[in-house]
PDB file of C-alpha atoms in Angstrom:
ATOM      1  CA  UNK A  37     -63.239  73.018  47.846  1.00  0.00           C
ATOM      2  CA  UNK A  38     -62.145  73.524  44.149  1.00  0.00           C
ATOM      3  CA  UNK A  39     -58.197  71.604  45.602  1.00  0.00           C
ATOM      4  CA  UNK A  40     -60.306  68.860  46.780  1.00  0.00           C
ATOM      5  CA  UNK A  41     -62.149  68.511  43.466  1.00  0.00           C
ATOM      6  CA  UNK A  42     -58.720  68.346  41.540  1.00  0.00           C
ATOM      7  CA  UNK A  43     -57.232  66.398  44.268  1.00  0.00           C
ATOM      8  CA  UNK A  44     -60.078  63.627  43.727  1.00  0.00           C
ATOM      9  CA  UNK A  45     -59.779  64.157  39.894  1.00  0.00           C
ATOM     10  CA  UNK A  46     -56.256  63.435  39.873  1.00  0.00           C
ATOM     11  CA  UNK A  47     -56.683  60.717  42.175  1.00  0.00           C
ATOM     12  CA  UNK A  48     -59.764  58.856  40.152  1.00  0.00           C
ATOM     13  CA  UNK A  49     -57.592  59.254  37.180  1.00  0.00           C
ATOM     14  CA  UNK A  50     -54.345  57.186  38.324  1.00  0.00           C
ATOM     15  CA  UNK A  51     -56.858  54.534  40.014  1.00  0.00           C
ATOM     16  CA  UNK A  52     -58.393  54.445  35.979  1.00  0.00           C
ATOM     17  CA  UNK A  53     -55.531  54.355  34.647  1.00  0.00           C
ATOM     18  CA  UNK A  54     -54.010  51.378  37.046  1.00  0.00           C
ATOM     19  CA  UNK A  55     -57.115  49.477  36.510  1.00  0.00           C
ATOM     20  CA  UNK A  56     -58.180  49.747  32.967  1.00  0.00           C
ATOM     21  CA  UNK A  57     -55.846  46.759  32.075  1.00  0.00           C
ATOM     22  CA  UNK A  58     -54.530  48.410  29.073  1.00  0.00           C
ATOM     23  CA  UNK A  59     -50.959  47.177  27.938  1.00  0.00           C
ATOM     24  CA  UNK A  60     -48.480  48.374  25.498  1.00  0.00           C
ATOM     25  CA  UNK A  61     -47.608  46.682  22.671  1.00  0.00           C
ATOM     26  CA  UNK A  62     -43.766  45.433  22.455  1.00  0.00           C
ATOM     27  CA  UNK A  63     -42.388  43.974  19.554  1.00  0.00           C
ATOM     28  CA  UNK A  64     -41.252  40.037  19.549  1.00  0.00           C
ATOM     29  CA  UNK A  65     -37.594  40.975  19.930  1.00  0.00           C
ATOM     30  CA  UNK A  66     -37.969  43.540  23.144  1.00  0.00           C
ATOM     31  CA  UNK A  67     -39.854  40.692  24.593  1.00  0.00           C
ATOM     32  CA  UNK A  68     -37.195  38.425  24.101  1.00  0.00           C
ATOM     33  CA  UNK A  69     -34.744  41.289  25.386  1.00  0.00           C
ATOM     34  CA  UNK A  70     -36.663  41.562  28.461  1.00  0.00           C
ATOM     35  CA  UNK A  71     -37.092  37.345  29.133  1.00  0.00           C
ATOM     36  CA  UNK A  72     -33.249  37.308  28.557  1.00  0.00           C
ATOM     37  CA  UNK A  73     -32.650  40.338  31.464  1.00  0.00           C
ATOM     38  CA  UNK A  74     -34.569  38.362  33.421  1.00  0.00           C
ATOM     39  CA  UNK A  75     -37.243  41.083  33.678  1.00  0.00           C
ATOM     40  CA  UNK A  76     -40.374  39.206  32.532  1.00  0.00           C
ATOM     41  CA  UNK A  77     -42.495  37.824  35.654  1.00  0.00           C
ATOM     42  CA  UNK A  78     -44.789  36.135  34.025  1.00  0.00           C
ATOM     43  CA  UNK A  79     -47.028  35.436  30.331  1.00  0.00           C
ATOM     44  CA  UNK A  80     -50.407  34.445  29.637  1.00  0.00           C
ATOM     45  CA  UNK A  81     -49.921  32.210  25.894  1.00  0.00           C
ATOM     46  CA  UNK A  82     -52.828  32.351  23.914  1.00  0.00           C
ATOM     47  CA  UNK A  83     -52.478  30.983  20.127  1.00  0.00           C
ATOM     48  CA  UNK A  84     -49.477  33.750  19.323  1.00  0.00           C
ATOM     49  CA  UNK A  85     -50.523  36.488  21.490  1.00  0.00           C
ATOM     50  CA  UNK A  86     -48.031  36.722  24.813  1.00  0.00           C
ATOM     51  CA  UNK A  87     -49.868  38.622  27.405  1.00  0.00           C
ATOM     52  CA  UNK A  88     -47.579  39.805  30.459  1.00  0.00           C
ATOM     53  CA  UNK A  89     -45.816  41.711  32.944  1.00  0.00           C
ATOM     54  CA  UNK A  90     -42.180  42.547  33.194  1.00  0.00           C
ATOM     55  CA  UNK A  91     -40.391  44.938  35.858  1.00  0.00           C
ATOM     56  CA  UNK A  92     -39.155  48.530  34.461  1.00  0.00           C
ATOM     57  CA  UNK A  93     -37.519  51.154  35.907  1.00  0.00           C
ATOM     58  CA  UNK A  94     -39.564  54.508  36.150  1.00  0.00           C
ATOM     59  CA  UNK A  95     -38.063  57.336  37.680  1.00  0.00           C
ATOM     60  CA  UNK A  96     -35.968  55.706  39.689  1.00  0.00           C
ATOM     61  CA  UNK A  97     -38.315  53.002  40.813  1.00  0.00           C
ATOM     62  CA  UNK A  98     -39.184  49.833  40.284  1.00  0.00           C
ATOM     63  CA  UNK A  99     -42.898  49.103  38.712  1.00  0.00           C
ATOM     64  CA  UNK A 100     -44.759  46.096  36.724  1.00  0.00           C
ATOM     65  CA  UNK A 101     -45.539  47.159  32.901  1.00  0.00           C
ATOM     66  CA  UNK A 102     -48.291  45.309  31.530  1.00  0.00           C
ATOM     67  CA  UNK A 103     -47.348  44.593  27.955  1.00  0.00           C
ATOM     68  CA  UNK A 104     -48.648  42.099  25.183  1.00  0.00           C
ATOM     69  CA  UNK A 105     -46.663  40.696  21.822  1.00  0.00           C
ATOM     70  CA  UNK A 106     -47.117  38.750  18.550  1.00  0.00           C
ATOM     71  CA  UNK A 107     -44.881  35.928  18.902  1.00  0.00           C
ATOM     72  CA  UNK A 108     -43.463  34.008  15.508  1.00  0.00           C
ATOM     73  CA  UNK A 109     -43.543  30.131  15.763  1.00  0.00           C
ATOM     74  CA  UNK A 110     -40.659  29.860  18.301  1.00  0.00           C
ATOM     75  CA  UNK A 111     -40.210  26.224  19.300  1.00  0.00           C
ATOM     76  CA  UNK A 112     -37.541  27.336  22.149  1.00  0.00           C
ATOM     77  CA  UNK A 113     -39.607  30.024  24.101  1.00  0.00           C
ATOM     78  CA  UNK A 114     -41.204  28.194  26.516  1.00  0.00           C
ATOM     79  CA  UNK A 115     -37.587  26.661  27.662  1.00  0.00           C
ATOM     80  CA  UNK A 116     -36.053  30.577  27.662  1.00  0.00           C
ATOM     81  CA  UNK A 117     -38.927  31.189  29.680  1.00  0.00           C
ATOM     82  CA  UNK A 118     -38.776  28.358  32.193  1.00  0.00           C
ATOM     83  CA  UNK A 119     -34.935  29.087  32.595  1.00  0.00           C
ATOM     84  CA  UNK A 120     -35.814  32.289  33.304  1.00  0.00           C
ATOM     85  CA  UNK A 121     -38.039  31.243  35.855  1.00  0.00           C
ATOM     86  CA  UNK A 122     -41.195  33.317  34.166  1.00  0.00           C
ATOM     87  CA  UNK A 123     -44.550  31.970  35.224  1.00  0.00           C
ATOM     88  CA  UNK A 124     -46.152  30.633  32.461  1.00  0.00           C
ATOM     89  CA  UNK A 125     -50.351  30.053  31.545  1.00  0.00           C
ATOM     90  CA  UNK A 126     -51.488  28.892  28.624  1.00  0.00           C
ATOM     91  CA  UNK A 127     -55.204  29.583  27.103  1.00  0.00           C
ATOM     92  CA  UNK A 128     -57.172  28.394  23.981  1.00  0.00           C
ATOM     93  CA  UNK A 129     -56.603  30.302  21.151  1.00  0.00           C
ATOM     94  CA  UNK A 130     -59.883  32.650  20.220  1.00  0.00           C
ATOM     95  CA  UNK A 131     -61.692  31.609  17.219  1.00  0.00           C
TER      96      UNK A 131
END
C-alpha cells in the first residue's frame, strides 16, 4: 500500500510538472544558437517576449523544452526563423 502511495506521488508529480507550463528562461543569444541548429520548432512573438519550444537532448533522448526570451529590436529574426522553417505566431503586446 505505502509503494502504491509513492508510486502515485511520483507519478502526479511528473504529470505537474509536464503540465504546469513553466519555461526556462534563455538568454537572446542561446535562442539564436538554437534557431541557427535548427532546434527551435516553433515561437509565440508577443511585443519582445519569444515564447517557444526547441528539441534538446536529455539523457540520451530527444524531448521539447519549453523556453521563453527577451528579444532586442532584431529586424532579421523573423527571416532566420522562416529559413529555419520555425512556426511562427504573433500576439498583441500586453499593456
Amino acid at each position: 500500500m505505502l509503494l502504491m502511495g509513492v508510486l502515485f506521488f511520483v507519478l502526479f508529480s511528473q504529470f505537474q510538472r509536464c503540465n504546469s507550463g513553466q519555461s526556462n528562461e534563455i538568454v537572446f543569444s542561446d535562442f539564436v544558437e538554437s534557431v541557427e541548429k535548427g532546434t527551435v520548432v516553433e515561437v509565440v512573438i508577443q511585443g519582445q517576449n519569444i515564447y517557444g519550444n526547441r528539441k534538446i537532448i536529455e539523457n540520451g533522448k530527444e524531448k521539447i523544452e519549453q523556453f521563453h526570451t527577451f528579444a532586442p529590436n532584431d529586424p532579421d529574426l523573423v527571416k532566420s526563423l522562416r529559413e529555419k522553417r520555425v512556426k511562427i505566431a504573433a500576439k498583441p503586446e500586453n499593456n
